[in-house]
Amino acid sequence: MSSPDIASILENSKELDRLRKDQEDVLLEINKLHKKLQTTPELVEKPGDNSLAKLKLLYTQAKDLSDAEANLSTMLISQLDTLLPPGPQGQPRRRLEGNEQKRKRVKTESDISRLTPSMRNQLEACASLKGEQVAARVTPRNADKDEWFVVKVIHFDKELKEFEVLDEEPGDDEDSSGQRQYKLPMGNIIPFPKNNDPSSAQDFPPGKHVLAVYPGTTALYKATVVHGHRRRKTDDYVLEFDDDEEDGSLPQRTVPFHKVVPLPEGHRQ
């Protein structure tokens, strides 16, 4: 057992401690921002607000730190293995394989446990959407335009943070086989307000841009709220859809409140 080997292990251990401290700092900032958004959700709609961009950056930092911690832990295990005295032939390898599987399982459980209560609640909320109809962007981020459809949630994977959804009524230009399935990240899904629970619906004022189901279809398009006489949250919206021109004007369409959701940031029609 050489001094340089021990020195390297100790140095990597210090780096591991630093990574974990950095993770704690980032998770603390994420928690603060979660509380801020929960208290004042309207903040994200103000011009110039960068709360969502900051939250995305913090999530990215947390993921990078977690990956770096896993890689460094693997390196330390390898370094320690070279210094440990060999056991009976075949035994060390079997033990290490078992430890590796256990480490992966523990890391997954640790990743979930390190999530803030707000993030855990968000994952539970996503899992509860099973069987529900939601708005889903089925096109990749680098596509020329965004296509949103009404789909049914089949399953939500908490570890991958990924939805499995079913398009039950594909358009005429779709595969003639009928229904189509997609696997989509959390950011591609927007839950609809519940028809029997108006409190879950946002109240969009006249002039507000929204994403809404076009009457008679299962596709969602950008629209503008034009009617200001809604007395209750359960009242229908009167909307003008972009690119819906007839005779040189935009006709007004009536859409139920539970088929209208906020317009996603950066939406491309």
mmCIF file of C-alpha atoms in Angstrom:
data_model
loop_
_atom_site.group_PDB
_atom_site.id
_atom_site.type_symbol
_atom_site.label_atom_id
_atom_site.label_comp_id
_atom_site.label_asym_id
_atom_site.label_seq_id
_atom_site.Cartn_x
_atom_site.Cartn_y
_atom_site.Cartn_z
ATOM 1 C CA MET A 1 0.000 0.000 0.000
ATOM 2 C CA SER A 2 1.755 3.156 -1.206
ATOM 3 C CA SER A 3 1.472 6.708 0.124
ATOM 4 C CA PRO A 4 0.587 8.169 -3.324
ATOM 5 C CA ASP A 5 -2.395 5.785 -3.531
ATOM 6 C CA ILE A 6 -3.652 6.824 -0.103
ATOM 7 C CA ALA A 7 -3.104 10.495 -0.947
ATOM 8 C CA SER A 8 -5.158 10.111 -4.131
ATOM 9 C CA ILE A 9 -8.010 8.448 -2.233
ATOM 10 C CA LEU A 10 -8.028 11.187 0.391
ATOM 11 C CA GLU A 11 -8.025 13.872 -2.316
ATOM 12 C CA ASN A 12 -10.943 12.241 -4.098
ATOM 13 C CA SER A 13 -12.779 11.930 -0.765
ATOM 14 C CA LYS A 14 -12.397 15.684 -0.226
ATOM 15 C CA GLU A 15 -13.759 16.306 -3.717
ATOM 16 C CA LEU A 16 -16.705 14.017 -2.942
ATOM 17 C CA ASP A 17 -17.468 16.042 0.188
ATOM 18 C CA ARG A 18 -17.323 19.245 -1.863
ATOM 19 C CA LEU A 19 -19.737 17.847 -4.468
ATOM 20 C CA ARG A 20 -22.222 16.877 -1.767
ATOM 21 C CA LYS A 21 -21.981 20.312 -0.168
ATOM 22 C CA ASP A 22 -22.589 21.926 -3.569
ATOM 23 C CA GLN A 23 -25.623 19.665 -4.059
ATOM 24 C CA GLU A 24 -27.050 20.787 -0.723
ATOM 25 C CA ASP A 25 -26.578 24.447 -1.718
ATOM 26 C CA VAL A 26 -28.292 23.927 -5.086
ATOM 27 C CA LEU A 27 -31.202 22.008 -3.534
ATOM 28 C CA LEU A 28 -31.619 24.810 -1.000
ATOM 29 C CA GLU A 29 -31.880 27.353 -3.842
ATOM 30 C CA ILE A 30 -34.379 25.112 -5.672
ATOM 31 C CA ASN A 31 -36.496 24.871 -2.536
ATOM 32 C CA LYS A 32 -36.469 28.660 -2.094
ATOM 33 C CA LEU A 33 -37.582 29.178 -5.695
ATOM 34 C CA HIS A 34 -40.316 26.537 -5.332
ATOM 35 C CA LYS A 35 -41.730 28.359 -2.310
ATOM 36 C CA LYS A 36 -41.583 31.664 -4.179
ATOM 37 C CA LEU A 37 -43.492 30.242 -7.169
ATOM 38 C CA GLN A 38 -46.041 28.544 -4.920
ATOM 39 C CA THR A 39 -46.699 31.801 -3.089
ATOM 40 C CA THR A 40 -46.823 34.018 -6.209
ATOM 41 C CA PRO A 41 -47.484 31.804 -9.288
ATOM 42 C CA GLU A 42 -48.493 34.870 -11.312
ATOM 43 C CA LEU A 43 -44.866 36.013 -11.148
ATOM 44 C CA VAL A 44 -43.883 33.924 -14.185
ATOM 45 C CA GLU A 45 -46.341 35.829 -16.384
ATOM 46 C CA LYS A 46 -44.703 39.188 -15.730
ATOM 47 C CA PRO A 47 -42.513 40.536 -18.580
ATOM 48 C CA GLY A 48 -38.822 40.020 -17.918
ATOM 49 C CA ASP A 49 -39.297 37.423 -15.172
ATOM 50 C CA ASN A 50 -36.669 34.680 -15.394
ATOM 51 C CA SER A 51 -37.888 32.405 -12.589
ATOM 52 C CA LEU A 52 -38.507 29.402 -14.858
ATOM 53 C CA ALA A 53 -35.162 29.807 -16.634
ATOM 54 C CA LYS A 54 -33.403 30.004 -13.270
ATOM 55 C CA LEU A 55 -35.255 26.900 -12.047
ATOM 56 C CA LYS A 56 -34.198 24.982 -15.161
ATOM 57 C CA LEU A 57 -30.573 26.022 -14.606
ATOM 58 C CA LEU A 58 -30.718 24.854 -10.983
ATOM 59 C CA TYR A 59 -32.175 21.477 -12.009
ATOM 60 C CA THR A 60 -29.386 21.092 -14.574
ATOM 61 C CA GLN A 61 -26.750 21.916 -11.948
ATOM 62 C CA ALA A 62 -28.294 19.409 -9.516
ATOM 63 C CA LYS A 63 -28.219 16.666 -12.167
ATOM 64 C CA ASP A 64 -24.611 17.427 -13.148
ATOM 65 C CA LEU A 65 -23.496 17.342 -9.506
ATOM 66 C CA SER A 66 -25.323 14.055 -8.918
ATOM 67 C CA ASP A 67 -23.655 12.495 -11.983
ATOM 68 C CA ALA A 68 -20.238 13.774 -10.878
ATOM 69 C CA GLU A 69 -20.790 12.299 -7.392
ATOM 70 C CA ALA A 70 -21.691 8.890 -8.882
ATOM 71 C CA ASN A 71 -18.618 8.893 -11.153
ATOM 72 C CA LEU A 72 -16.282 9.881 -8.317
ATOM 73 C CA SER A 73 -17.782 7.236 -6.002
ATOM 74 C CA THR A 74 -17.138 4.599 -8.675
ATOM 75 C CA MET A 75 -13.526 5.765 -8.963
ATOM 76 C CA LEU A 76 -13.037 5.559 -5.188
ATOM 77 C CA ILE A 77 -14.465 2.028 -5.118
ATOM 78 C CA SER A 78 -11.956 0.996 -7.811
ATOM 79 C CA GLN A 79 -9.058 2.628 -5.942
ATOM 80 C CA LEU A 80 -9.993 0.905 -2.675
ATOM 81 C CA ASP A 81 -10.418 -2.420 -4.441
ATOM 82 C CA THR A 82 -6.809 -2.316 -5.701
ATOM 83 C CA LEU A 83 -5.560 -1.787 -2.126
ATOM 84 C CA LEU A 84 -7.644 -4.489 -0.450
ATOM 85 C CA PRO A 85 -6.020 -7.927 0.016
ATOM 86 C CA PRO A 86 -7.355 -10.549 -2.421
ATOM 87 C CA GLY A 87 -9.798 -13.136 -1.096
ATOM 88 C CA PRO A 88 -10.562 -16.624 -2.432
ATOM 89 C CA GLN A 89 -10.608 -16.847 -6.229
ATOM 90 C CA GLY A 90 -13.848 -15.558 -7.683
ATOM 91 C CA GLN A 91 -15.163 -14.190 -4.374
ATOM 92 C CA PRO A 92 -14.097 -10.519 -4.795
ATOM 93 C CA ARG A 93 -15.708 -10.259 -8.219
ATOM 94 C CA ARG A 94 -19.007 -11.672 -7.022
ATOM 95 C CA ARG A 95 -18.967 -9.326 -4.027
ATOM 96 C CA LEU A 96 -18.196 -6.303 -6.181
ATOM 97 C CA GLU A 97 -20.928 -7.138 -8.649
ATOM 98 C CA GLY A 98 -23.394 -7.340 -5.784
ATOM 99 C CA ASN A 99 -22.124 -4.076 -4.348
ATOM 100 C CA GLU A 100 -22.426 -2.404 -7.745
ATOM 101 C CA GLN A 101 -26.054 -3.459 -8.076
ATOM 102 C CA LYS A 102 -26.734 -2.310 -4.530
ATOM 103 C CA ARG A 103 -24.984 1.010 -5.204
ATOM 104 C CA LYS A 104 -27.158 1.646 -8.244
ATOM 105 C CA ARG A 105 -30.304 0.843 -6.249
ATOM 106 C CA VAL A 106 -29.209 3.010 -3.327
ATOM 107 C CA LYS A 107 -28.312 5.855 -5.716
ATOM 108 C CA THR A 108 -31.786 5.741 -7.285
ATOM 109 C CA GLU A 109 -33.448 5.759 -3.872
ATOM 110 C CA SER A 110 -31.080 8.510 -2.731
ATOM 111 C CA ASP A 111 -31.844 10.624 -5.799
ATOM 112 C CA ILE A 112 -35.563 10.449 -4.989
ATOM 113 C CA SER A 113 -35.075 11.100 -1.281
ATOM 114 C CA ARG A 114 -32.886 14.148 -2.015
ATOM 115 C CA LEU A 115 -35.706 15.776 -3.965
ATOM 116 C CA THR A 116 -37.438 18.673 -2.290
ATOM 117 C CA PRO A 117 -40.978 18.071 -0.966
ATOM 118 C CA SER A 118 -42.299 20.250 -3.785
ATOM 119 C CA MET A 119 -40.591 18.141 -6.458
ATOM 120 C CA ARG A 120 -41.781 14.905 -4.836
ATOM 121 C CA ASN A 121 -45.316 16.311 -4.810
ATOM 122 C CA GLN A 122 -44.950 17.170 -8.499
ATOM 123 C CA LEU A 123 -43.919 13.584 -9.306
ATOM 124 C CA GLU A 124 -46.882 12.248 -7.324
ATOM 125 C CA ALA A 125 -49.187 14.640 -9.187
ATOM 126 C CA CYS A 126 -47.826 13.364 -12.524
ATOM 127 C CA ALA A 127 -48.359 9.748 -11.443
ATOM 128 C CA SER A 128 -51.955 10.580 -10.457
ATOM 129 C CA LEU A 129 -52.727 11.591 -14.062
ATOM 130 C CA LYS A 130 -52.907 7.942 -15.151
ATOM 131 C CA GLY A 131 -56.090 7.439 -17.163
ATOM 132 C CA GLU A 132 -56.638 11.203 -17.543
ATOM 133 C CA GLN A 133 -56.714 13.199 -20.766
ATOM 134 C CA VAL A 134 -53.963 15.824 -21.000
ATOM 135 C CA ALA A 135 -52.482 18.244 -23.526
ATOM 136 C CA ALA A 136 -49.269 16.818 -25.013
ATOM 137 C CA ARG A 137 -46.619 18.214 -27.355
ATOM 138 C CA VAL A 138 -45.752 15.267 -29.592
ATOM 139 C CA THR A 139 -43.096 17.045 -31.656
ATOM 140 C CA PRO A 140 -39.391 17.303 -30.618
ATOM 141 C CA ARG A 141 -37.998 20.621 -29.361
ATOM 142 C CA ASN A 142 -36.047 21.259 -32.577
ATOM 143 C CA ALA A 143 -39.119 20.901 -34.818
ATOM 144 C CA ASP A 144 -40.203 23.836 -36.976
ATOM 145 C CA LYS A 145 -43.536 24.040 -35.180
ATOM 146 C CA ASP A 146 -45.164 22.598 -32.074
ATOM 147 C CA GLU A 147 -48.007 20.116 -32.408
ATOM 148 C CA TRP A 148 -50.223 19.607 -29.362
ATOM 149 C CA PHE A 149 -52.915 16.922 -29.077
ATOM 150 C CA VAL A 150 -55.340 15.581 -26.507
ATOM 151 C CA VAL A 151 -53.915 12.246 -25.322
ATOM 152 C CA LYS A 152 -54.588 9.740 -22.537
ATOM 153 C CA VAL A 153 -51.922 9.044 -19.893
ATOM 154 C CA ILE A 154 -51.095 5.328 -19.698
ATOM 155 C CA HIS A 155 -48.161 5.444 -17.275
ATOM 156 C CA PHE A 156 -45.693 7.822 -15.593
ATOM 157 C CA ASP A 157 -42.148 6.657 -14.765
ATOM 158 C CA LYS A 158 -40.982 8.550 -11.657
ATOM 159 C CA GLU A 159 -37.348 7.543 -12.130
ATOM 160 C CA LEU A 160 -37.137 8.601 -15.792
ATOM 161 C CA LYS A 161 -39.661 11.433 -15.268
ATOM 162 C CA GLU A 162 -41.340 10.291 -18.474
ATOM 163 C CA PHE A 163 -44.973 9.905 -19.541
ATOM 164 C CA GLU A 164 -46.329 7.123 -21.724
ATOM 165 C CA VAL A 165 -49.420 8.434 -23.508
ATOM 166 C CA LEU A 166 -51.939 7.242 -26.087
ATOM 167 C CA ASP A 167 -53.329 9.306 -28.950
ATOM 168 C CA GLU A 168 -56.751 7.686 -29.224
ATOM 169 C CA GLU A 169 -57.967 9.698 -32.235
ATOM 170 C CA PRO A 170 -55.081 10.359 -34.668
ATOM 171 C CA GLY A 171 -55.841 12.584 -37.654
ATOM 172 C CA ASP A 172 -56.464 11.442 -41.206
ATOM 173 C CA ASP A 173 -52.783 11.890 -42.084
ATOM 174 C CA GLU A 174 -51.702 9.551 -39.287
ATOM 175 C CA ASP A 175 -50.922 5.847 -39.532
ATOM 176 C CA SER A 176 -54.069 3.981 -40.529
ATOM 177 C CA SER A 177 -53.540 1.556 -37.647
ATOM 178 C CA GLY A 178 -55.501 3.958 -35.437
ATOM 179 C CA GLN A 179 -54.159 4.737 -31.990
ATOM 180 C CA ARG A 180 -50.560 5.849 -31.468
ATOM 181 C CA GLN A 181 -48.378 5.790 -28.352
ATOM 182 C CA TYR A 182 -45.703 8.293 -27.332
ATOM 183 C CA LYS A 183 -43.107 8.501 -24.561
ATOM 184 C CA LEU A 184 -42.786 12.145 -23.541
ATOM 185 C CA PRO A 185 -40.868 14.127 -20.889
ATOM 186 C CA MET A 186 -42.699 16.021 -18.161
ATOM 187 C CA GLY A 187 -42.214 19.327 -19.988
ATOM 188 C CA ASN A 188 -44.322 18.070 -22.919
ATOM 189 C CA ILE A 189 -47.434 17.543 -20.802
ATOM 190 C CA ILE A 190 -49.993 20.064 -19.514
ATOM 191 C CA PRO A 191 -52.885 18.728 -17.395
ATOM 192 C CA PHE A 192 -56.329 20.046 -18.248
ATOM 193 C CA PRO A 193 -58.470 21.618 -15.522
ATOM 194 C CA LYS A 194 -60.896 19.070 -14.110
ATOM 195 C CA ASN A 195 -64.420 19.423 -15.466
ATOM 196 C CA ASN A 196 -65.883 18.711 -12.010
ATOM 197 C CA ASP A 197 -63.393 20.914 -10.139
ATOM 198 C CA PRO A 198 -63.385 24.516 -11.432
ATOM 199 C CA SER A 199 -60.921 25.520 -8.699
ATOM 200 C CA SER A 200 -58.203 23.718 -10.672
ATOM 201 C CA ALA A 201 -58.696 26.095 -13.624
ATOM 202 C CA GLN A 202 -56.842 29.336 -14.222
ATOM 203 C CA ASP A 203 -58.867 32.428 -15.062
ATOM 204 C CA PHE A 204 -57.588 33.938 -18.325
ATOM 205 C CA PRO A 205 -58.567 37.591 -18.933
ATOM 206 C CA PRO A 206 -59.474 39.070 -22.353
ATOM 207 C CA GLY A 207 -56.403 39.554 -24.530
ATOM 208 C CA LYS A 208 -54.572 36.646 -22.909
ATOM 209 C CA HIS A 209 -52.890 34.128 -25.246
ATOM 210 C CA VAL A 210 -53.755 30.521 -24.420
ATOM 211 C CA LEU A 211 -53.531 27.012 -25.859
ATOM 212 C CA ALA A 212 -56.956 25.523 -26.512
ATOM 213 C CA VAL A 213 -58.609 22.538 -28.154
ATOM 214 C CA TYR A 214 -60.018 23.620 -31.516
ATOM 215 C CA PRO A 215 -63.760 22.776 -31.632
ATOM 216 C CA GLY A 216 -64.490 19.447 -33.274
ATOM 217 C CA THR A 217 -60.870 18.206 -33.087
ATOM 218 C CA THR A 218 -58.377 16.783 -30.604
ATOM 219 C CA ALA A 219 -55.659 19.289 -31.602
ATOM 220 C CA LEU A 220 -54.654 22.352 -29.592
ATOM 221 C CA TYR A 221 -53.742 25.714 -31.107
ATOM 222 C CA LYS A 222 -52.734 29.160 -29.948
ATOM 223 C CA ALA A 223 -55.732 31.407 -29.346
ATOM 224 C CA THR A 224 -56.633 34.752 -27.805
ATOM 225 C CA VAL A 225 -59.345 35.291 -25.185
ATOM 226 C CA VAL A 226 -61.758 37.864 -26.619
ATOM 227 C CA HIS A 227 -64.794 37.685 -24.361
ATOM 228 C CA GLY A 228 -64.881 39.311 -20.936
ATOM 229 C CA HIS A 229 -68.340 38.284 -19.682
ATOM 230 C CA ARG A 230 -67.428 35.049 -17.881
ATOM 231 C CA ARG A 231 -69.120 35.283 -14.473
ATOM 232 C CA ARG A 232 -68.048 31.839 -13.247
ATOM 233 C CA LYS A 233 -64.969 29.685 -13.770
ATOM 234 C CA THR A 234 -67.213 27.052 -15.359
ATOM 235 C CA ASP A 235 -68.335 29.425 -18.134
ATOM 236 C CA ASP A 236 -67.043 28.734 -21.649
ATOM 237 C CA TYR A 237 -64.303 30.845 -23.188
ATOM 238 C CA VAL A 238 -64.839 32.768 -26.415
ATOM 239 C CA LEU A 239 -61.595 32.608 -28.385
ATOM 240 C CA GLU A 240 -60.026 33.690 -31.655
ATOM 241 C CA PHE A 241 -57.609 31.069 -32.982
ATOM 242 C CA ASP A 242 -54.505 32.101 -34.892
ATOM 243 C CA ASP A 243 -54.587 31.193 -38.612
ATOM 244 C CA ASP A 244 -58.369 30.628 -38.413
ATOM 245 C CA GLU A 245 -59.210 33.415 -40.834
ATOM 246 C CA GLU A 246 -62.527 33.397 -42.655
ATOM 247 C CA ASP A 247 -63.511 36.210 -45.044
ATOM 248 C CA GLY A 248 -60.662 38.391 -43.820
ATOM 249 C CA SER A 249 -61.479 38.080 -40.108
ATOM 250 C CA LEU A 250 -60.942 35.693 -37.211
ATOM 251 C CA PRO A 251 -64.231 34.004 -36.245
ATOM 252 C CA GLN A 252 -64.970 33.638 -32.552
ATOM 253 C CA ARG A 253 -65.111 30.076 -31.241
ATOM 254 C CA THR A 254 -66.617 28.827 -27.972
ATOM 255 C CA VAL A 255 -64.405 26.426 -25.985
ATOM 256 C CA PRO A 256 -65.189 24.801 -22.587
ATOM 257 C CA PHE A 257 -63.032 26.058 -19.706
ATOM 258 C CA HIS A 258 -61.568 22.575 -19.140
ATOM 259 C CA LYS A 259 -60.102 22.515 -22.661
ATOM 260 C CA VAL A 260 -58.034 25.690 -22.218
ATOM 261 C CA VAL A 261 -54.512 25.769 -20.741
ATOM 262 C CA PRO A 262 -51.725 28.385 -20.443
ATOM 263 C CA LEU A 263 -49.702 29.023 -23.599
ATOM 264 C CA PRO A 264 -46.289 27.351 -23.136
ATOM 265 C CA GLU A 265 -43.257 29.626 -23.208
ATOM 266 C CA GLY A 266 -41.629 29.677 -26.666
ATOM 267 C CA HIS A 267 -44.642 28.080 -28.385
ATOM 268 C CA ARG A 268 -44.200 27.798 -32.166
ATOM 269 C CA GLN A 269 -47.466 27.602 -34.104
#
